[in-house]
Short mmCIF file of C-alpha atoms and ligand atoms in Angstrom, two decimals:
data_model
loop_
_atom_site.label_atom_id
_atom_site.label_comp_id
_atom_site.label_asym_id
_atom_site.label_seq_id
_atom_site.Cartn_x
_atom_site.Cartn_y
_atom_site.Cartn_z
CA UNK A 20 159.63 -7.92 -23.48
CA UNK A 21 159.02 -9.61 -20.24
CA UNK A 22 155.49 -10.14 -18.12
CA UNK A 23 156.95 -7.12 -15.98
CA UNK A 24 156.58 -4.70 -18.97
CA UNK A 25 152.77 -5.07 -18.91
CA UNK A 26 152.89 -3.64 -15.66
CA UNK A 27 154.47 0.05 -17.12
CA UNK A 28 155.08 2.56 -14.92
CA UNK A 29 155.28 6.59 -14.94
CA UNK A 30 153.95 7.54 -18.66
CA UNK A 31 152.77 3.56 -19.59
CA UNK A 32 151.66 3.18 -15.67
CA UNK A 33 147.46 2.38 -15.29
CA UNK A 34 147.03 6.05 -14.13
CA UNK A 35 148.02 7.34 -17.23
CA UNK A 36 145.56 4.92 -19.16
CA UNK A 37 142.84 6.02 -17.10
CA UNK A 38 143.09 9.14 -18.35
CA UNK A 39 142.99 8.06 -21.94
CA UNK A 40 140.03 6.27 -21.45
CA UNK A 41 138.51 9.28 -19.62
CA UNK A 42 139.17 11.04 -22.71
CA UNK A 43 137.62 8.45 -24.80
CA UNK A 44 134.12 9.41 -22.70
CA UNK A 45 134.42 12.61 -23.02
CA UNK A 46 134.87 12.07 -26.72
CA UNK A 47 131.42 10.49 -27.64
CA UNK A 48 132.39 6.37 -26.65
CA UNK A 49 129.44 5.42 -24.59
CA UNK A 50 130.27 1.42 -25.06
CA UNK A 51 131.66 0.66 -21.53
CA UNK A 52 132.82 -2.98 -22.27
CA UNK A 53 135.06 -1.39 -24.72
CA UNK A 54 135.93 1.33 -22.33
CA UNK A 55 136.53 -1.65 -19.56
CA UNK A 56 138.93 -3.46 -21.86
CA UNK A 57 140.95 -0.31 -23.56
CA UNK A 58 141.40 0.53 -19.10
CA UNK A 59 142.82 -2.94 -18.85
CA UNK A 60 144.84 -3.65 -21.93
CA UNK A 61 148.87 -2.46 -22.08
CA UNK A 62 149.24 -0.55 -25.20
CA UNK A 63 152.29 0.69 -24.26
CA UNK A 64 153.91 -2.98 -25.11
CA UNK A 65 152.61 -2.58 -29.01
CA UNK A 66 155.01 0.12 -29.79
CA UNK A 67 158.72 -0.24 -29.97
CA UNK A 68 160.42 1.04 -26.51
CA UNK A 69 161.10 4.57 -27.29
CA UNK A 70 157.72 5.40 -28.22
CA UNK A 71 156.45 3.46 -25.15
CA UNK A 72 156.01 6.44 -23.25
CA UNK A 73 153.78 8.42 -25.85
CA UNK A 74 151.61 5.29 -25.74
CA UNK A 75 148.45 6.61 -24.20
CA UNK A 76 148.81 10.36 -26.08
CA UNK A 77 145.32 10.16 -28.33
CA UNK A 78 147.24 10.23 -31.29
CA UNK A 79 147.72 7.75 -33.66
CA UNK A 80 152.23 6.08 -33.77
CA UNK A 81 154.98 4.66 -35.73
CA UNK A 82 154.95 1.37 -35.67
CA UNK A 83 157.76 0.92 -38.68
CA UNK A 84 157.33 0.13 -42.14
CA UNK A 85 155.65 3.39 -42.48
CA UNK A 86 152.45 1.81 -40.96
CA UNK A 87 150.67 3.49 -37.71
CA UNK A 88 149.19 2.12 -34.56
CA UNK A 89 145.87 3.56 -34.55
CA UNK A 90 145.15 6.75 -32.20
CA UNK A 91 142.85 5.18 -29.55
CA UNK A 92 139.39 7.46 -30.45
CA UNK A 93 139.42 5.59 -33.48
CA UNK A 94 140.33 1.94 -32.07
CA UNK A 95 137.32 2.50 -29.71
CA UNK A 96 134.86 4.15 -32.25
CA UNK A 97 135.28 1.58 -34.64
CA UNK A 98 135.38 -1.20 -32.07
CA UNK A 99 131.91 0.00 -30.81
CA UNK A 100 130.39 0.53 -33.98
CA UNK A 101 131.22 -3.04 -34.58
CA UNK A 102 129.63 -4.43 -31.94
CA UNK A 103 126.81 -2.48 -31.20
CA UNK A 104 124.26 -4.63 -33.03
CA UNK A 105 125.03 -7.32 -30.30
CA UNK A 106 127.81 -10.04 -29.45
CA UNK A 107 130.13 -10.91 -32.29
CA UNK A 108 130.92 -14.77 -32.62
CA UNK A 109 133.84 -14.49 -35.42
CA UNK A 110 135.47 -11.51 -36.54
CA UNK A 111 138.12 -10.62 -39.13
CA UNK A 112 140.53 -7.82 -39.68
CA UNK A 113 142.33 -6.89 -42.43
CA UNK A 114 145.81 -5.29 -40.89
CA UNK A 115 146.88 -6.73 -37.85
CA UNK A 116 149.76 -3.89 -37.65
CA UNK A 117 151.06 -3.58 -33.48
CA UNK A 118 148.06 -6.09 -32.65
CA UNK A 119 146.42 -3.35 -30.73
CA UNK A 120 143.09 -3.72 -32.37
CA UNK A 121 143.45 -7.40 -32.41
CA UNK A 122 143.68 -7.30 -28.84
CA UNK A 123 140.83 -4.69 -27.94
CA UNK A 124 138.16 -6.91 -30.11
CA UNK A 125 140.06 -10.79 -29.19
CA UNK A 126 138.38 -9.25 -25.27
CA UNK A 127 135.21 -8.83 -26.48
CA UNK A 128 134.24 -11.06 -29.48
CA UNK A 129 134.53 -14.85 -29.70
CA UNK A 130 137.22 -15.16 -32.02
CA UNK A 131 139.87 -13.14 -34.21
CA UNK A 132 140.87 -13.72 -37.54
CA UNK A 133 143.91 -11.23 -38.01
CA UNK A 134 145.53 -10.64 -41.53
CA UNK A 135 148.96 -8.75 -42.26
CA UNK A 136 150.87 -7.98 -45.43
CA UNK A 137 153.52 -7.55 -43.68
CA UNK A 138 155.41 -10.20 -42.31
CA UNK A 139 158.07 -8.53 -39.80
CA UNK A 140 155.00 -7.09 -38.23
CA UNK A 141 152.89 -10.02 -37.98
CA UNK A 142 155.60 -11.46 -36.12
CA UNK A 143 155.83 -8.51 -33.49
CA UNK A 144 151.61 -9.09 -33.07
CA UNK A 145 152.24 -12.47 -32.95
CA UNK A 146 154.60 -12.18 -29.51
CA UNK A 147 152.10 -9.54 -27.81
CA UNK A 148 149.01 -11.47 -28.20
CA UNK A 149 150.68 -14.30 -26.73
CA UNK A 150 152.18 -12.18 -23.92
CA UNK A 151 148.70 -11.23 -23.37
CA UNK A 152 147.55 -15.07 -23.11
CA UNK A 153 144.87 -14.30 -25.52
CA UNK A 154 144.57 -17.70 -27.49
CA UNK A 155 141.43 -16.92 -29.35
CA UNK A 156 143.32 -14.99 -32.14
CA UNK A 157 144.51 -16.48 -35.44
CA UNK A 158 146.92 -14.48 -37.59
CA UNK A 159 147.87 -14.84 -41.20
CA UNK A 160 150.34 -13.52 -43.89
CA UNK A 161 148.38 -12.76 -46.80
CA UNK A 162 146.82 -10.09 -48.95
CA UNK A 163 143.86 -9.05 -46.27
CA UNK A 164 142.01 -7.42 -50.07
CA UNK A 165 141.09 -11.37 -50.13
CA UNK A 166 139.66 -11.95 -46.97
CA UNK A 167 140.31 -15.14 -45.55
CA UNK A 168 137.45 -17.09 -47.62
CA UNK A 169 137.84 -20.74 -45.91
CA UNK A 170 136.76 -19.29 -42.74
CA UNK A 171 134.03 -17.09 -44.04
CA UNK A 172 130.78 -16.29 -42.28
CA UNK A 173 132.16 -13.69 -40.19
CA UNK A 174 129.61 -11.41 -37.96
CA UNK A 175 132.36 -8.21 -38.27
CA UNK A 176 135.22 -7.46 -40.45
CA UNK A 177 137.50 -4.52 -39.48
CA UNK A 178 139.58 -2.99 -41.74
CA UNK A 179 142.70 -0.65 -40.56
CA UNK A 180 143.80 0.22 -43.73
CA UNK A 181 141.80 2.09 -46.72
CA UNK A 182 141.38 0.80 -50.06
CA UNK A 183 139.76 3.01 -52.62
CA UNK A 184 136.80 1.12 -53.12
CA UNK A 185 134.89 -1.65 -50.92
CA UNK A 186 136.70 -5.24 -51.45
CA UNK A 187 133.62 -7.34 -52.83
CA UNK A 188 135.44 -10.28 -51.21
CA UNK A 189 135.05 -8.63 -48.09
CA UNK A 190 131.37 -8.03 -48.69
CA UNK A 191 130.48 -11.75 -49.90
CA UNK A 192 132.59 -12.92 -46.44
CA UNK A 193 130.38 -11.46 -44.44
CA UNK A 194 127.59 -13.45 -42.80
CA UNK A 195 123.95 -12.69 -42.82
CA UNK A 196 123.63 -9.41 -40.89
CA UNK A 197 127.29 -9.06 -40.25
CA UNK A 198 128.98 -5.77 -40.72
CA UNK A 199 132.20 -4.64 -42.44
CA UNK A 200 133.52 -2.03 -40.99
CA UNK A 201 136.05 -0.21 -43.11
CA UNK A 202 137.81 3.38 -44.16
CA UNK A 203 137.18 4.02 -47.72
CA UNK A 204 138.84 6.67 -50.29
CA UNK A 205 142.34 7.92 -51.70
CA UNK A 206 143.02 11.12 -50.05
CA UNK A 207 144.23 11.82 -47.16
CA UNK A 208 141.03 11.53 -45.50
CA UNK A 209 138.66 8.90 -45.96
CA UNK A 210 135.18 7.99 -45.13
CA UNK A 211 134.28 5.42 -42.65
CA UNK A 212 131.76 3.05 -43.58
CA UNK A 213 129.39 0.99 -42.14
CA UNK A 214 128.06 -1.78 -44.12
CA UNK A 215 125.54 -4.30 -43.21
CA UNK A 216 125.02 -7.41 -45.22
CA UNK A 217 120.87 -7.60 -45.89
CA UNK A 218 120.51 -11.06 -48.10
CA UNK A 219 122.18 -10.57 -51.45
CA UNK A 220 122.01 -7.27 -51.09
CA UNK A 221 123.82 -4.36 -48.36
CA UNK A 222 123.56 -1.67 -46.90
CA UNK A 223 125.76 1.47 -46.30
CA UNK A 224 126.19 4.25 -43.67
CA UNK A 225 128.69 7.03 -43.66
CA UNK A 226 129.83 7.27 -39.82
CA UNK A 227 132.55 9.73 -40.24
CA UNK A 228 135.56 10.80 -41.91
CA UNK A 229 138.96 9.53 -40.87
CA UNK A 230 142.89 8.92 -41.87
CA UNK A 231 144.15 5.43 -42.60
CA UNK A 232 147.42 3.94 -44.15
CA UNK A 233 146.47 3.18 -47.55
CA UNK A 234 145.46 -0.46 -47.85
CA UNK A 235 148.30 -2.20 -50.39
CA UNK A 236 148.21 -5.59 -52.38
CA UNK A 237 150.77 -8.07 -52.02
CA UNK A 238 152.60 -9.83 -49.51
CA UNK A 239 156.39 -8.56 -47.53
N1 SAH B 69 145.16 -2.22 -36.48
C1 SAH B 69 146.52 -1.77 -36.56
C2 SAH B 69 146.67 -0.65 -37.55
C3 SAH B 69 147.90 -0.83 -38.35
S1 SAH B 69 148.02 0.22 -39.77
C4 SAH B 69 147.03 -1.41 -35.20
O1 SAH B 69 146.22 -1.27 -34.28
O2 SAH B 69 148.25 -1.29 -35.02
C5 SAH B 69 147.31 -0.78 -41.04
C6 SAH B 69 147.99 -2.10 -41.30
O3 SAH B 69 147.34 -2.65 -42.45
C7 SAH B 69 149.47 -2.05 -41.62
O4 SAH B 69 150.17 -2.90 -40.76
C8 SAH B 69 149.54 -2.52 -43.07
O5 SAH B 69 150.70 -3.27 -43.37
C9 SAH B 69 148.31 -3.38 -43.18
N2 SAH B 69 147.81 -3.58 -44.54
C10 SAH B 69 147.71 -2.70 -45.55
N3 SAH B 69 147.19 -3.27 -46.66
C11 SAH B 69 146.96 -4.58 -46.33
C12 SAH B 69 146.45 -5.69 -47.04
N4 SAH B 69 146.06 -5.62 -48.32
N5 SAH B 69 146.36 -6.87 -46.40
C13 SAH B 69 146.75 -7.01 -45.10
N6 SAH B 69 147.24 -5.98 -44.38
C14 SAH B 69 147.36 -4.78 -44.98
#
């Protein structure tokens, strides 16, 4: 991949992602610093090249390793549901995948905290993001189930993958107020949740139902 990639052209040129995120407004986002970034960022460089051109269809991709690149809808409804209770200093997600995500929120929030079971694509993320200059992102190879409790205190956690019940590591790393945003069940469809930390206690709203890889323990 080389700086002239980000440029795309035909099917991954910036007329194309105009449309998608005209789409995304007709849709329901209202957010327009998420609409501003998703019109600026290249998602046609997080898929391997001969999906490149199917990179701004609102559908969600192969990405190998039987994991998906998220269809955009979602990327932006859960992006603005994260930050719609006001600027995020430290976020973390649990399934870095393409890097997509990573890169929609590293635009808009202070800093990233990116985990990844699996290694080969961690790697991949790894060379986008840094294609994309954006050096507020750290990525790590570990069970995301766990968090990442050293830097914990996080204003938003994103999860991309669904576990069948709410990691209570994920809960306790949240900081006062912060909310976990995250895809919960073990069908095909899950529910979307919204949970805000209140004290020792939380808080939970049902935003609406969606498909996710399943989230998996251990590392590859
Ligand atoms: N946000 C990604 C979506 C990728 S799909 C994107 O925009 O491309 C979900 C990702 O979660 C997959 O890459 C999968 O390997 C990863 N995943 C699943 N369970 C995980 C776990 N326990 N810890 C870390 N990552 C996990």
């Amino acid at each position: 991949m080389t700086p002239n990639d980000l440029l795309g052209s035909g099917m991954t040129s910036s007329r194309t992602r105009e449309r998608m995120v005209n789409r995304l407004m007709e849709q329901g986002i209202t957010d327009l610093s998420v609409i501003d970034v998703m019109r600026r960022t290249p998602r046609h460089i997080f898929l391997d090249e001969a999906l490149a051109h199917r990179a701004y269809e609102d559908t969600a991709l192969p990405i190998g390793h039987g994991q998906t690149l998220s269809q955009p809808y979602i990327v932006a409804r859960m992006t603005e549901a994260l930050l719609a209770d006001g600027p995020l200093k430290k976020v973390l997600e649990i399934g870095t995948g393409s890097g997509y995500q990573t890169a929609v929120m590293a635009q808009l929030v202070g800093q990233v905290f990116s985990v990844e079971r699996i290694r080969a694509l961690q790697d991949k993320a790894r060379t986008r993001l840094q294609l994309l200059k954006l050096h507020n992102v750290r990525l790590r190879h570990t069970d995301g189930g766990l968090g990442w409790p050293e830097e914990a205190g996080f204003d938003g956690i994103i999860a991309t993958a669904a576990p069948l019940g709410v990691p209570k590591a994920l809960i306790a790393q949240l900081a006062e107020g912060g909310r976990l945003i995250i895809p919960v069940g073990g069908g095909e469809v899950q529910d979307l949740l919204l949970i805000t930390r209140r004290g020792d206690s939380h808080e939970t709203r049902m935003l609406e139902q969606v498909r996710f890889v399943p989230m998996l323990g251990g590392v590859l």
